[in-house]
Coordinates of N, CA and C in Angstrom, one line a residue:
X2 N 5.0 11.4 49.7 CA 4.8 11.6 51.2 C 3.2 11.7 51.9
X3 N 2.5 11.4 51.9 CA 1.3 11.3 52.8 C 1.3 12.4 54.1
X4 N -0.5 12.8 53.9 CA -0.4 13.5 55.3 C -0.9 12.1 56.4
X5 N -0.2 12.5 58.2 CA -0.5 11.8 58.9 C -1.9 11.6 58.9
X6 N -2.2 10.3 59.8 CA -3.6 9.7 60.5 C -4.0 11.1 61.2
X7 N -3.2 11.4 62.3 CA -4.2 12.2 63.0 C -2.4 13.9 62.6
X8 N -2.8 14.9 62.7 CA -2.4 15.8 63.1 C -2.3 16.3 64.1
X9 N -3.1 15.9 65.3 CA -2.8 17.1 66.1 C -1.6 17.2 66.8
X10 N -0.7 15.7 67.0 CA 0.7 16.2 67.7 C 0.9 17.4 66.4
X11 N 1.2 17.8 65.7 CA 1.7 18.8 64.8 C 0.8 20.3 64.9
X12 N -0.5 20.1 64.6 CA -0.9 21.3 65.2 C -0.7 22.0 66.8
X13 N -0.7 20.8 67.5 CA -0.1 21.2 68.9 C 1.0 21.8 69.0
X14 N 1.9 21.6 68.4 CA 3.5 22.2 68.4 C 3.2 23.0 67.7
X15 N 3.0 23.4 66.4 CA 2.4 24.7 65.9 C 1.4 25.5 66.5
X16 N 1.0 25.6 66.9 CA 0.0 26.5 68.5 C 0.9 26.8 69.0
X17 N 2.0 26.2 69.4 CA 3.0 26.9 70.6 C 4.3 27.8 69.7
X18 N 4.1 28.0 68.2 CA 5.2 28.8 67.7 C 4.2 30.4 68.2
X19 N 5.4 31.2 68.3 CA 6.9 30.9 68.6 C 7.4 30.9 69.6
X20 N 6.7 31.1 70.8 CA 6.9 30.9 71.9 C 7.7 29.8 72.6
X21 N 6.8 28.7 72.6 CA 6.9 27.5 73.0 C 8.4 26.9 72.5
X22 N 8.9 27.2 71.4 CA 9.8 26.5 70.7 C 11.4 27.2 70.6
X23 N 12.3 26.9 70.9 CA 13.8 27.8 70.2 C 14.0 27.4 68.9
X24 N 14.3 26.0 68.5 CA 14.7 25.8 67.4 C 13.3 24.9 66.7
X25 N 13.4 24.7 65.5 CA 12.9 23.2 64.4 C 14.3 23.3 63.7
X26 N 14.1 21.9 63.8 CA 15.2 21.3 63.3 C 14.9 20.1 61.6
X27 N 15.3 20.3 60.9 CA 14.3 20.0 59.7 C 15.4 18.9 58.8
X28 N 14.9 17.7 58.7 CA 15.9 16.8 58.2 C 15.4 16.4 56.7
X29 N 14.7 17.1 56.2 CA 14.2 16.9 54.4 C 13.6 18.3 54.0
X30 N 14.2 17.9 52.9 CA 12.9 19.3 52.0 C 11.6 18.8 51.9
X31 N 11.2 17.8 52.3 CA 9.9 16.9 52.7 C 9.3 17.8 53.9
X32 N 10.0 17.7 54.9 CA 9.6 17.9 56.3 C 9.2 19.8 56.3
X33 N 10.3 20.7 55.5 CA 10.0 22.0 55.3 C 8.7 22.0 54.4
X34 N 8.6 21.7 53.6 CA 7.3 22.0 52.8 C 5.7 21.2 53.6
X35 N 6.0 20.5 54.3 CA 5.0 19.8 54.8 C 4.7 20.7 56.0
X36 N 5.8 20.8 56.7 CA 5.2 21.5 57.8 C 4.7 23.6 57.2
X37 N 5.4 23.8 56.3 CA 4.6 24.9 55.9 C 3.4 24.9 55.1
X38 N 3.3 24.0 54.8 CA 1.9 23.6 54.3 C 1.0 23.4 55.6
X39 N 1.3 23.0 56.4 CA 0.2 22.4 57.6 C -0.1 24.2 58.2
X40 N 1.3 24.9 58.4 CA 1.0 26.0 59.0 C -0.2 27.1 57.8
X41 N 0.0 26.9 56.7 CA -0.7 27.7 55.8 C -2.1 27.5 55.8
X42 N -2.0 26.2 56.1 CA -3.1 25.5 56.0 C -4.6 26.1 57.2
X43 N -3.4 26.2 58.2 CA -4.1 26.5 59.8 C -4.8 27.9 59.5
X44 N -4.3 28.9 58.6 CA -4.5 30.0 58.2 C -3.3 31.3 59.1
X45 N -2.2 30.5 59.2 CA -1.0 31.3 59.6 C 0.0 31.5 58.3
X46 N 0.9 32.4 58.6 CA 1.8 32.9 57.6 C 3.2 32.4 58.7
X47 N 4.3 32.9 57.7 CA 6.0 32.4 58.2 C 6.1 33.7 59.4
X48 N 5.3 34.6 59.8 CA 5.4 35.5 60.9 C 5.0 34.4 62.0
X49 N 4.5 33.6 62.0 CA 4.1 32.8 62.8 C 5.6 31.9 63.8
X50 N 6.2 31.8 63.1 CA 7.4 31.1 63.5 C 8.2 32.7 64.1
X51 N 8.1 33.9 64.5 CA 8.9 34.5 65.0 C 10.2 34.2 65.2
X52 N 11.0 34.0 66.4 CA 12.6 34.0 66.5 C 12.9 32.8 66.8
X53 N 12.0 31.7 66.0 CA 12.7 30.3 66.1 C 14.0 30.7 65.9
X54 N 14.5 29.6 65.4 CA 16.0 29.4 65.2 C 15.5 27.8 64.2
X55 N 16.2 28.1 62.9 CA 16.5 26.7 62.3 C 17.7 25.8 61.5
X56 N 17.5 24.5 61.7 CA 18.7 23.7 61.7 C 17.8 22.8 60.4
X57 N 18.8 22.9 59.4 CA 18.6 22.2 58.5 C 19.7 21.2 58.3
X58 N 19.5 19.8 58.2 CA 20.3 18.8 57.8 C 20.6 18.7 56.0
X59 N 21.6 19.3 56.0 CA 22.1 19.5 54.6 C 21.6 20.1 53.7
X60 N 22.5 21.1 52.4 CA 22.2 21.9 51.7 C 20.8 22.2 51.3
X61 N 20.7 20.8 50.9 CA 19.0 21.1 49.8 C 17.8 21.3 51.0
X62 N 18.4 20.9 52.1 CA 16.7 21.3 53.0 C 17.2 22.5 53.4
X63 N 18.3 23.0 53.4 CA 18.8 24.4 53.5 C 18.2 25.5 52.6
X64 N 17.7 24.9 51.4 CA 17.7 25.4 50.1 C 16.1 25.5 50.1
X65 N 15.3 24.4 50.8 CA 14.1 24.6 51.0 C 13.6 25.5 52.1
X66 N 14.3 25.9 52.8 CA 14.0 27.1 53.8 C 13.6 28.4 53.1
X67 N 14.8 28.6 52.1 CA 15.3 29.6 51.4 C 14.1 30.0 50.5
X68 N 13.1 28.9 50.0 CA 12.2 29.0 49.6 C 10.7 30.3 50.2
X69 N 10.8 29.8 51.5 CA 10.1 30.5 52.3 C 10.5 31.7 52.9
X70 N 12.0 32.4 51.8 CA 12.4 33.2 52.6 C 12.9 33.1 54.0
X71 N 13.7 31.9 54.2 CA 14.0 31.9 55.2 C 15.4 31.6 54.9
X72 N 16.4 31.1 56.4 CA 17.7 31.2 56.3 C 18.0 30.4 57.4
X73 N 18.7 29.2 57.0 CA 18.9 27.9 58.3 C 19.8 28.7 59.1
X74 N 19.9 28.3 60.6 CA 20.9 28.9 61.6 C 21.9 28.3 61.2
X75 N 21.9 27.2 61.2 CA 22.8 25.6 61.2 C 22.4 25.2 60.1
X76 N 23.6 24.7 59.7 CA 23.7 23.6 58.2 C 25.1 22.5 58.5
X77 N 24.7 21.1 59.1 CA 25.7 20.7 59.4 C 27.1 20.6 57.8
X78 N 28.3 20.7 58.0 CA 29.5 21.2 57.2 C 29.4 19.7 56.3
X79 N 28.8 18.6 56.8 CA 29.0 17.3 55.8 C 28.2 17.2 55.2
X80 N 28.1 16.4 53.7 CA 27.4 15.6 52.8 C 26.5 15.0 53.1
X81 N 24.6 15.1 52.9 CA 24.2 14.2 53.1 C 22.8 13.8 51.8
X82 N 22.5 12.5 51.8 CA 22.0 12.7 50.5 C 21.1 11.3 51.4

C-alpha cells in the first residue's frame, strides 16, 4: 500500500476531527493503519478523534483499531475476507 499522490482530501478530513464527523468507517486493516499514520505525521494523537464513532468491516479491522486502544462501535456480524 502506497501513499496517495495528494494527501489534501485526507488532511482536510483530519482537520475536521472531531467535530466534523460522527462516524469513521474502516473497511480494512490497511485503512486503519494509514489513517492513524497520517494523523500522527501531522502532529496529532488519538485524542484528536474525540467522540467520533467507529465502524469496522470485519473482525480483523476491529482488531486493528484495538492496536490504537480504540474499540469499534459497530462490526457487522458476517465474515469478510
